Amino acid sequence: MQNPPANTPKIDNIDDGDLPAGGDLVIETGASPSAPRPTPRVEALVATATAYANAASSENTRDAYAKDWRHFTAWCRREGFEPMPPSSQVIGLYIGACAAGDQKRNTPALSVATIERRLSGLAWNFTQRGTPMDRSDRHIATVLAGIRRKHAKPPRQKEAVLGEDIKAMVDTLGHDLRGLRDRAILLLGFAGGLRRSEIVGLDVARDDHLDGNHSDGRGWIEIFPGQGVLLTLRGKTGWRQVEVGRGASDQTCPLAAVERWIRFGRIARGPLFRRIFKDNKTIDVERLSDKHVARLVKQTALAAGVRSDLPEEERAGLFAGHSLRAGLASSAEIEERYVQKQLGHASAEMTRKYQRRRDRFRTNLTKASGL
């Protein structure tokens, strides 16, 4: 097999440090010091390939993977191991240490989900460095199986907020700028079955830069007066469109709420949902953080008394941004295929995982069996 030419682009082989800022990949020409400098055309091709490589995963994902790599390499340095090339034995010891924690260093034990995420981050990092990790090796797989068996806890899903819950939640909001914005967030997020990142990633109009790397947006809205809002969203597998129709009442209509926010917020271009300064009059030009959606859902659900049958300390951990998405799936009395399409799921099985309470006890096998 012939060796590639000296100026063939390749992924930068970073040792045990971080990926560059933001966890971005770096594609370099790989030329030796004595080789001629790449032509401007080759450098342009490298820049284009780098941009596409970074577009393969979100910035948040790359940041998380960069943190996973930092955690692993720091542990290797403390324990006297070399992080490269990947050693199944060392990785097995690492995940065992993560599960056990370290009392001397006051480091808590990590959850099974976090350890699995760390493994995914390591696998990605090793692959980018040209030395793939064998996750199925017994030194990794057997230790992970033991961790799951000993430490895994039953999944705790976020509570779904249903249609009546959303009505009560928006009633807790004021009618100032902040209230108008947050009301639009809740109603649009619920009716669209949106993720919190999709909500804050919306622009008020189509941005021609969305197809490139100059925008942090994830889609845009198109208003059809009197009918609804059409959302065009960019996801992991491509673009999809979500129709959010007009509601029965102006007080709880997503279309009306979005139109009011745009009019009074004077949003003409750029991000749809933005930060509002303390004077409650000045609107920032920057996009709102997706963490605001999680805080908003939690605060309004608690204020509205959703699941007031539970103790206050338990209720506080039940609600988050995903409560909106699960709420639509659980509330909509419509054929499952329409819910699946709205949520952008590839399978009906995934949609059913979001339907928290809709079908509970609807099919009664006890009575069907004659009892």
GROMACS .gro file of C-alpha atoms in nm:
model
  371
    1MET     CA    1   0.000   0.000   0.000
    2GLN     CA    2   0.144   0.336  -0.104
    3ASN     CA    3   0.192   0.613   0.146
    4PRO     CA    4  -0.019   0.925   0.085
    5PRO     CA    5   0.151   1.230  -0.060
    6ALA     CA    6   0.327   1.453   0.190
    7ASN     CA    7   0.073   1.732   0.150
    8THR     CA    8  -0.241   1.517   0.187
    9PRO     CA    9  -0.477   1.668   0.446
   10LYS     CA   10  -0.520   1.475   0.770
   11ILE     CA   11  -0.674   1.518   1.112
   12ASP     CA   12  -0.429   1.679   1.352
   13ASN     CA   13  -0.293   1.414   1.589
   14ILE     CA   14  -0.319   1.593   1.921
   15ASP     CA   15  -0.154   1.416   2.209
   16ASP     CA   16  -0.307   1.433   2.554
   17GLY     CA   17  -0.423   1.794   2.548
   18ASP     CA   18  -0.752   1.948   2.444
   19LEU     CA   19  -0.895   1.976   2.105
   20PRO     CA   20  -0.871   2.338   1.996
   21ALA     CA   21  -1.110   2.595   2.140
   22GLY     CA   22  -1.467   2.476   2.134
   23GLY     CA   23  -1.359   2.118   2.069
   24ASP     CA   24  -1.324   2.190   1.696
   25LEU     CA   25  -1.131   1.963   1.467
   26VAL     CA   26  -0.818   2.083   1.294
   27ILE     CA   27  -0.734   1.945   0.951
   28GLU     CA   28  -0.378   2.014   0.847
   29THR     CA   29  -0.181   1.929   0.536
   30GLY     CA   30   0.058   1.695   0.716
   31ALA     CA   31   0.355   1.823   0.517
   32SER     CA   32   0.701   1.772   0.661
   33PRO     CA   33   0.914   2.080   0.741
   34SER     CA   34   1.117   2.025   0.424
   35ALA     CA   35   0.813   1.987   0.197
   36PRO     CA   36   0.693   2.282  -0.009
   37ARG     CA   37   0.421   2.499   0.142
   38PRO     CA   38   0.072   2.399   0.026
   39THR     CA   39  -0.076   2.612  -0.246
   40PRO     CA   40  -0.353   2.860  -0.159
   41ARG     CA   41  -0.596   2.626  -0.338
   42VAL     CA   42  -0.503   2.336  -0.108
   43GLU     CA   43  -0.527   2.559   0.198
   44ALA     CA   44  -0.874   2.667   0.088
   45LEU     CA   45  -0.975   2.301   0.045
   46VAL     CA   46  -0.844   2.224   0.394
   47ALA     CA   47  -1.044   2.514   0.541
   48THR     CA   48  -1.359   2.391   0.364
   49ALA     CA   49  -1.309   2.033   0.481
   50THR     CA   50  -1.248   2.153   0.838
   51ALA     CA   51  -1.572   2.351   0.836
   52TYR     CA   52  -1.769   2.050   0.715
   53ALA     CA   53  -1.602   1.821   0.970
   54ASN     CA   54  -1.702   2.057   1.251
   55ALA     CA   55  -2.057   2.077   1.113
   56ALA     CA   56  -2.093   1.699   1.159
   57SER     CA   57  -2.165   1.752   1.530
   58SER     CA   58  -2.301   2.042   1.734
   59GLU     CA   59  -2.076   2.280   1.923
   60ASN     CA   60  -2.223   2.156   2.253
   61THR     CA   61  -2.135   1.797   2.160
   62ARG     CA   62  -1.779   1.890   2.067
   63ASP     CA   63  -1.741   2.087   2.391
   64ALA     CA   64  -1.863   1.786   2.591
   65TYR     CA   65  -1.621   1.553   2.411
   66ALA     CA   66  -1.334   1.794   2.474
   67LYS     CA   67  -1.419   1.792   2.847
   68ASP     CA   68  -1.429   1.411   2.844
   69TRP     CA   69  -1.081   1.405   2.693
   70ARG     CA   70  -0.948   1.650   2.951
   71HIS     CA   71  -1.091   1.441   3.234
   72PHE     CA   72  -0.938   1.120   3.098
   73THR     CA   73  -0.593   1.262   3.025
   74ALA     CA   74  -0.576   1.434   3.366
   75TRP     CA   75  -0.659   1.101   3.533
   76CYS     CA   76  -0.390   0.927   3.326
   77ARG     CA   77  -0.129   1.180   3.433
   78ARG     CA   78  -0.218   1.136   3.801
   79GLU     CA   79  -0.206   0.758   3.780
   80GLY     CA   80   0.105   0.738   3.561
   81PHE     CA   81  -0.058   0.600   3.246
   82GLU     CA   82  -0.013   0.710   2.886
   83PRO     CA   83  -0.343   0.814   2.725
   84MET     CA   84  -0.221   0.727   2.376
   85PRO     CA   85  -0.249   0.485   2.209
   86PRO     CA   86  -0.579   0.363   2.358
   87SER     CA   87  -0.537   0.076   2.602
   88SER     CA   88  -0.848  -0.127   2.689
   89GLN     CA   89  -0.697  -0.215   3.026
   90VAL     CA   90  -0.633   0.151   3.113
   91ILE     CA   91  -0.980   0.255   2.998
   92GLY     CA   92  -1.132  -0.025   3.207
   93LEU     CA   93  -0.943   0.103   3.511
   94TYR     CA   94  -1.056   0.457   3.432
   95ILE     CA   95  -1.429   0.382   3.419
   96GLY     CA   96  -1.393   0.173   3.735
   97ALA     CA   97  -1.237   0.473   3.908
   98CYS     CA   98  -1.518   0.696   3.778
   99ALA     CA   99  -1.780   0.463   3.924
  100ALA     CA  100  -1.605   0.437   4.261
  101GLY     CA  101  -1.518   0.804   4.312
  102ASP     CA  102  -1.220   0.926   4.513
  103GLN     CA  103  -1.272   1.025   4.876
  104LYS     CA  104  -0.918   1.159   4.913
  105ARG     CA  105  -0.969   1.400   4.627
  106ASN     CA  106  -1.332   1.462   4.726
  107THR     CA  107  -1.441   1.341   4.383
  108PRO     CA  108  -1.794   1.196   4.377
  109ALA     CA  109  -1.879   0.876   4.194
  110LEU     CA  110  -2.018   0.931   3.848
  111SER     CA  111  -2.355   0.796   3.739
  112VAL     CA  112  -2.381   0.514   3.487
  113ALA     CA  113  -2.520   0.755   3.228
  114THR     CA  114  -2.226   0.992   3.275
  115ILE     CA  115  -1.973   0.709   3.246
  116GLU     CA  116  -2.135   0.588   2.924
  117ARG     CA  117  -2.127   0.943   2.790
  118ARG     CA  118  -1.759   0.967   2.885
  119LEU     CA  119  -1.689   0.645   2.692
  120SER     CA  120  -1.862   0.789   2.387
  121GLY     CA  121  -1.650   1.101   2.420
  122LEU     CA  122  -1.331   0.897   2.444
  123ALA     CA  123  -1.428   0.685   2.144
  124TRP     CA  124  -1.483   1.000   1.939
  125ASN     CA  125  -1.154   1.154   2.050
  126PHE     CA  126  -0.952   0.841   1.979
  127THR     CA  127  -1.109   0.809   1.635
  128GLN     CA  128  -1.020   1.169   1.550
  129ARG     CA  129  -0.662   1.092   1.645
  130GLY     CA  130  -0.650   0.795   1.409
  131THR     CA  131  -0.644   0.526   1.680
  132PRO     CA  132  -0.996   0.390   1.731
  133MET     CA  133  -1.092   0.247   2.069
  134ASP     CA  134  -1.235  -0.107   2.090
  135ARG     CA  135  -1.531  -0.056   2.322
  136SER     CA  136  -1.629  -0.424   2.292
  137ASP     CA  137  -1.297  -0.540   2.441
  138ARG     CA  138  -1.359  -0.746   2.753
  139HIS     CA  139  -1.151  -0.514   2.971
  140ILE     CA  140  -1.400  -0.236   2.896
  141ALA     CA  141  -1.724  -0.425   2.832
  142THR     CA  142  -1.703  -0.647   3.141
  143VAL     CA  143  -1.622  -0.359   3.376
  144LEU     CA  144  -1.903  -0.151   3.228
  145ALA     CA  145  -2.148  -0.441   3.266
  146GLY     CA  146  -2.052  -0.469   3.633
  147ILE     CA  147  -2.097  -0.095   3.683
  148ARG     CA  148  -2.442  -0.109   3.526
  149ARG     CA  149  -2.547  -0.403   3.738
  150LYS     CA  150  -2.424  -0.252   4.064
  151HIS     CA  151  -2.499   0.117   4.019
  152ALA     CA  152  -2.768   0.157   3.752
  153LYS     CA  153  -3.090   0.320   3.873
  154PRO     CA  154  -3.435   0.305   3.716
  155PRO     CA  155  -3.476   0.583   3.457
  156ARG     CA  156  -3.641   0.899   3.589
  157GLN     CA  157  -3.817   1.079   3.311
  158LYS     CA  158  -3.916   1.442   3.334
  159GLU     CA  159  -4.283   1.501   3.401
  160ALA     CA  160  -4.497   1.582   3.100
  161VAL     CA  161  -4.694   1.906   3.127
  162LEU     CA  162  -5.032   1.854   2.963
  163GLY     CA  163  -5.258   2.101   2.786
  164GLU     CA  164  -5.438   2.214   3.102
  165ASP     CA  165  -5.102   2.249   3.276
  166ILE     CA  166  -4.971   2.479   3.004
  167LYS     CA  167  -5.279   2.700   3.034
  168ALA     CA  168  -5.220   2.734   3.408
  169MET     CA  169  -4.849   2.796   3.354
  170VAL     CA  170  -4.895   3.084   3.109
  171ASP     CA  171  -5.150   3.238   3.348
  172THR     CA  172  -4.867   3.288   3.600
  173LEU     CA  173  -4.683   3.518   3.357
  174GLY     CA  174  -4.718   3.893   3.338
  175HIS     CA  175  -4.800   4.103   3.032
  176ASP     CA  176  -4.475   4.298   3.015
  177LEU     CA  177  -4.203   4.223   2.758
  178ARG     CA  178  -4.062   3.935   2.960
  179GLY     CA  179  -4.407   3.785   3.005
  180LEU     CA  180  -4.487   3.816   2.634
  181ARG     CA  181  -4.161   3.644   2.540
  182ASP     CA  182  -4.195   3.362   2.792
  183ARG     CA  183  -4.560   3.302   2.701
  184ALA     CA  184  -4.456   3.262   2.336
  185ILE     CA  185  -4.177   3.024   2.436
  186LEU     CA  186  -4.406   2.797   2.635
  187LEU     CA  187  -4.690   2.787   2.384
  188LEU     CA  188  -4.474   2.747   2.074
  189GLY     CA  189  -4.247   2.493   2.243
  190PHE     CA  190  -4.542   2.286   2.361
  191ALA     CA  191  -4.749   2.298   2.040
  192GLY     CA  192  -4.443   2.228   1.826
  193GLY     CA  193  -4.311   1.949   2.048
  194LEU     CA  194  -3.976   2.125   2.037
  195ARG     CA  195  -3.649   2.065   2.215
  196ARG     CA  196  -3.525   2.362   2.416
  197SER     CA  197  -3.232   2.406   2.175
  198GLU     CA  198  -3.478   2.418   1.884
  199ILE     CA  199  -3.688   2.685   2.058
  200VAL     CA  200  -3.402   2.927   2.119
  201GLY     CA  201  -3.238   2.837   1.787
  202LEU     CA  202  -3.526   2.987   1.587
  203ASP     CA  203  -3.479   3.304   1.384
  204VAL     CA  204  -3.767   3.539   1.305
  205ALA     CA  205  -3.702   3.498   0.931
  206ARG     CA  206  -3.495   3.281   0.703
  207ASP     CA  207  -3.123   3.343   0.733
  208ASP     CA  208  -2.932   3.267   0.414
  209HIS     CA  209  -2.623   3.200   0.628
  210LEU     CA  210  -2.792   2.900   0.794
  211ASP     CA  211  -2.662   2.679   0.517
  212GLY     CA  212  -2.306   2.776   0.609
  213ASN     CA  213  -2.113   2.834   0.928
  214HIS     CA  214  -2.193   3.201   0.991
  215SER     CA  215  -2.509   3.154   1.198
  216ASP     CA  216  -2.575   2.994   1.534
  217GLY     CA  217  -2.941   2.948   1.442
  218ARG     CA  218  -3.117   2.617   1.396
  219GLY     CA  219  -3.410   2.729   1.184
  220TRP     CA  220  -3.666   2.998   1.126
  221ILE     CA  221  -4.039   3.070   1.142
  222GLU     CA  222  -4.285   3.169   0.874
  223ILE     CA  223  -4.617   3.317   0.988
  224PHE     CA  224  -4.937   3.246   0.798
  225PRO     CA  225  -5.185   3.503   0.939
  226GLY     CA  226  -5.496   3.343   1.079
  227GLN     CA  227  -5.363   2.991   1.017
  228GLY     CA  228  -5.047   2.916   1.207
  229VAL     CA  229  -4.668   2.917   1.215
  230LEU     CA  230  -4.445   2.702   0.996
  231LEU     CA  231  -4.113   2.613   1.158
  232THR     CA  232  -3.817   2.501   0.948
  233LEU     CA  233  -3.567   2.323   1.172
  234ARG     CA  234  -3.219   2.184   1.120
  235GLY     CA  235  -3.164   1.859   1.309
  236LYS     CA  236  -2.908   1.581   1.331
  237THR     CA  237  -3.038   1.407   1.020
  238GLY     CA  238  -3.126   1.711   0.810
  239TRP     CA  239  -3.405   1.964   0.776
  240ARG     CA  240  -3.766   1.915   0.881
  241GLN     CA  241  -4.076   2.132   0.893
  242VAL     CA  242  -4.318   2.158   1.184
  243GLU     CA  243  -4.666   2.306   1.152
  244VAL     CA  244  -4.806   2.484   1.458
  245GLY     CA  245  -5.170   2.568   1.394
  246ARG     CA  246  -5.380   2.845   1.541
  247GLY     CA  247  -5.528   2.776   1.884
  248ALA     CA  248  -5.893   2.790   1.990
  249SER     CA  249  -5.834   3.092   2.215
  250ASP     CA  250  -5.611   3.395   2.167
  251GLN     CA  251  -5.498   3.358   2.529
  252THR     CA  252  -5.337   3.020   2.459
  253CYS     CA  253  -5.274   3.042   2.084
  254PRO     CA  254  -4.907   2.997   1.987
  255LEU     CA  255  -4.955   3.205   1.673
  256ALA     CA  256  -5.107   3.497   1.864
  257ALA     CA  257  -4.836   3.477   2.133
  258VAL     CA  258  -4.553   3.480   1.877
  259GLU     CA  259  -4.712   3.770   1.684
  260ARG     CA  260  -4.748   3.976   2.003
  261TRP     CA  261  -4.388   3.913   2.106
  262ILE     CA  262  -4.255   4.007   1.761
  263ARG     CA  263  -4.468   4.324   1.749
  264PHE     CA  264  -4.396   4.459   2.096
  265GLY     CA  265  -4.037   4.331   2.100
  266ARG     CA  266  -3.978   4.488   1.757
  267ILE     CA  267  -3.803   4.178   1.632
  268ALA     CA  268  -3.736   4.226   1.262
  269ARG     CA  269  -3.442   3.994   1.198
  270GLY     CA  270  -3.207   3.756   1.374
  271PRO     CA  271  -3.291   3.546   1.681
  272LEU     CA  272  -3.661   3.518   1.768
  273PHE     CA  273  -3.612   3.479   2.144
  274ARG     CA  274  -3.359   3.707   2.315
  275ARG     CA  275  -3.244   3.815   2.657
  276ILE     CA  276  -3.420   4.113   2.816
  277PHE     CA  277  -3.223   4.348   3.040
  278LYS     CA  278  -3.323   4.427   3.398
  279ASP     CA  279  -3.507   4.745   3.299
  280ASN     CA  280  -3.756   4.514   3.117
  281LYS     CA  281  -3.748   4.754   2.823
  282THR     CA  282  -3.421   4.682   2.644
  283ILE     CA  283  -3.394   4.366   2.435
  284ASP     CA  284  -3.054   4.219   2.362
  285VAL     CA  285  -2.947   4.130   2.009
  286GLU     CA  286  -2.800   3.799   2.126
  287ARG     CA  287  -2.986   3.468   2.127
  288LEU     CA  288  -3.144   3.346   2.451
  289SER     CA  289  -2.971   3.052   2.623
  290ASP     CA  290  -3.153   2.717   2.610
  291LYS     CA  291  -3.109   2.696   2.988
  292HIS     CA  292  -3.370   2.969   3.018
  293VAL     CA  293  -3.632   2.733   2.873
  294ALA     CA  294  -3.558   2.470   3.138
  295ARG     CA  295  -3.576   2.729   3.418
  296LEU     CA  296  -3.895   2.879   3.274
  297VAL     CA  297  -4.076   2.545   3.256
  298LYS     CA  298  -3.974   2.457   3.612
  299GLN     CA  299  -4.065   2.796   3.761
  300THR     CA  300  -4.404   2.826   3.593
  301ALA     CA  301  -4.498   2.461   3.660
  302LEU     CA  302  -4.427   2.505   4.030
  303ALA     CA  303  -4.607   2.841   4.040
  304ALA     CA  304  -4.911   2.689   3.867
  305GLY     CA  305  -4.926   2.402   4.115
  306VAL     CA  306  -4.866   2.127   3.857
  307ARG     CA  307  -4.841   1.793   4.041
  308SER     CA  308  -4.927   1.959   4.370
  309ASP     CA  309  -5.012   1.613   4.501
  310LEU     CA  310  -4.638   1.554   4.550
  311PRO     CA  311  -4.404   1.698   4.816
  312GLU     CA  312  -4.244   2.030   4.718
  313GLU     CA  313  -3.888   1.893   4.715
  314GLU     CA  314  -3.992   1.613   4.479
  315ARG     CA  315  -4.182   1.845   4.246
  316ALA     CA  316  -3.878   2.066   4.199
  317GLY     CA  317  -3.691   1.791   4.015
  318LEU     CA  318  -3.977   1.684   3.790
  319PHE     CA  319  -3.987   1.961   3.533
  320ALA     CA  320  -3.746   2.074   3.262
  321GLY     CA  321  -3.744   2.174   2.896
  322HIS     CA  322  -3.828   1.821   2.787
  323SER     CA  323  -4.157   1.844   2.977
  324LEU     CA  324  -4.295   2.047   2.684
  325ARG     CA  325  -4.201   1.788   2.424
  326ALA     CA  326  -4.332   1.499   2.633
  327GLY     CA  327  -4.643   1.701   2.712
  328LEU     CA  328  -4.750   1.732   2.350
  329ALA     CA  329  -4.694   1.361   2.290
  330SER     CA  330  -4.901   1.278   2.598
  331SER     CA  331  -5.179   1.532   2.539
  332ALA     CA  332  -5.259   1.520   2.169
  333GLU     CA  333  -5.564   1.300   2.115
  334ILE     CA  334  -5.474   1.218   1.758
  335GLU     CA  335  -5.327   0.932   1.558
  336GLU     CA  336  -4.978   0.843   1.676
  337ARG     CA  337  -4.825   0.891   1.331
  338TYR     CA  338  -4.906   1.263   1.342
  339VAL     CA  339  -4.739   1.299   1.681
  340GLN     CA  340  -4.437   1.107   1.551
  341LYS     CA  341  -4.407   1.342   1.254
  342GLN     CA  342  -4.438   1.653   1.472
  343LEU     CA  343  -4.162   1.536   1.706
  344GLY     CA  344  -3.941   1.426   1.416
  345HIS     CA  345  -3.901   1.071   1.541
  346ALA     CA  346  -3.780   0.799   1.306
  347SER     CA  347  -3.984   0.531   1.483
  348ALA     CA  348  -4.316   0.501   1.662
  349GLU     CA  349  -4.135   0.326   1.946
  350MET     CA  350  -3.942   0.644   2.025
  351THR     CA  351  -4.264   0.846   2.021
  352ARG     CA  352  -4.425   0.608   2.271
  353LYS     CA  353  -4.143   0.678   2.515
  354TYR     CA  354  -4.260   1.038   2.524
  355GLN     CA  355  -4.623   0.950   2.589
  356ARG     CA  356  -4.601   0.957   2.966
  357ARG     CA  357  -4.964   0.923   3.067
  358ARG     CA  358  -5.176   0.910   2.753
  359ASP     CA  359  -5.223   0.533   2.733
  360ARG     CA  360  -5.183   0.446   3.099
  361PHE     CA  361  -5.444   0.182   3.194
  362ARG     CA  362  -5.637   0.249   2.872
  363THR     CA  363  -5.580  -0.110   2.769
  364ASN     CA  364  -5.700  -0.314   3.070
  365LEU     CA  365  -5.582  -0.671   3.037
  366THR     CA  366  -5.722  -0.751   3.381
  367LYS     CA  367  -6.081  -0.697   3.265
  368ALA     CA  368  -6.006  -0.849   2.927
  369SER     CA  369  -5.901  -1.169   3.100
  370GLY     CA  370  -6.236  -1.190   3.281
  371LEU     CA  371  -6.136  -1.065   3.628
   0.00000   0.00000   0.00000
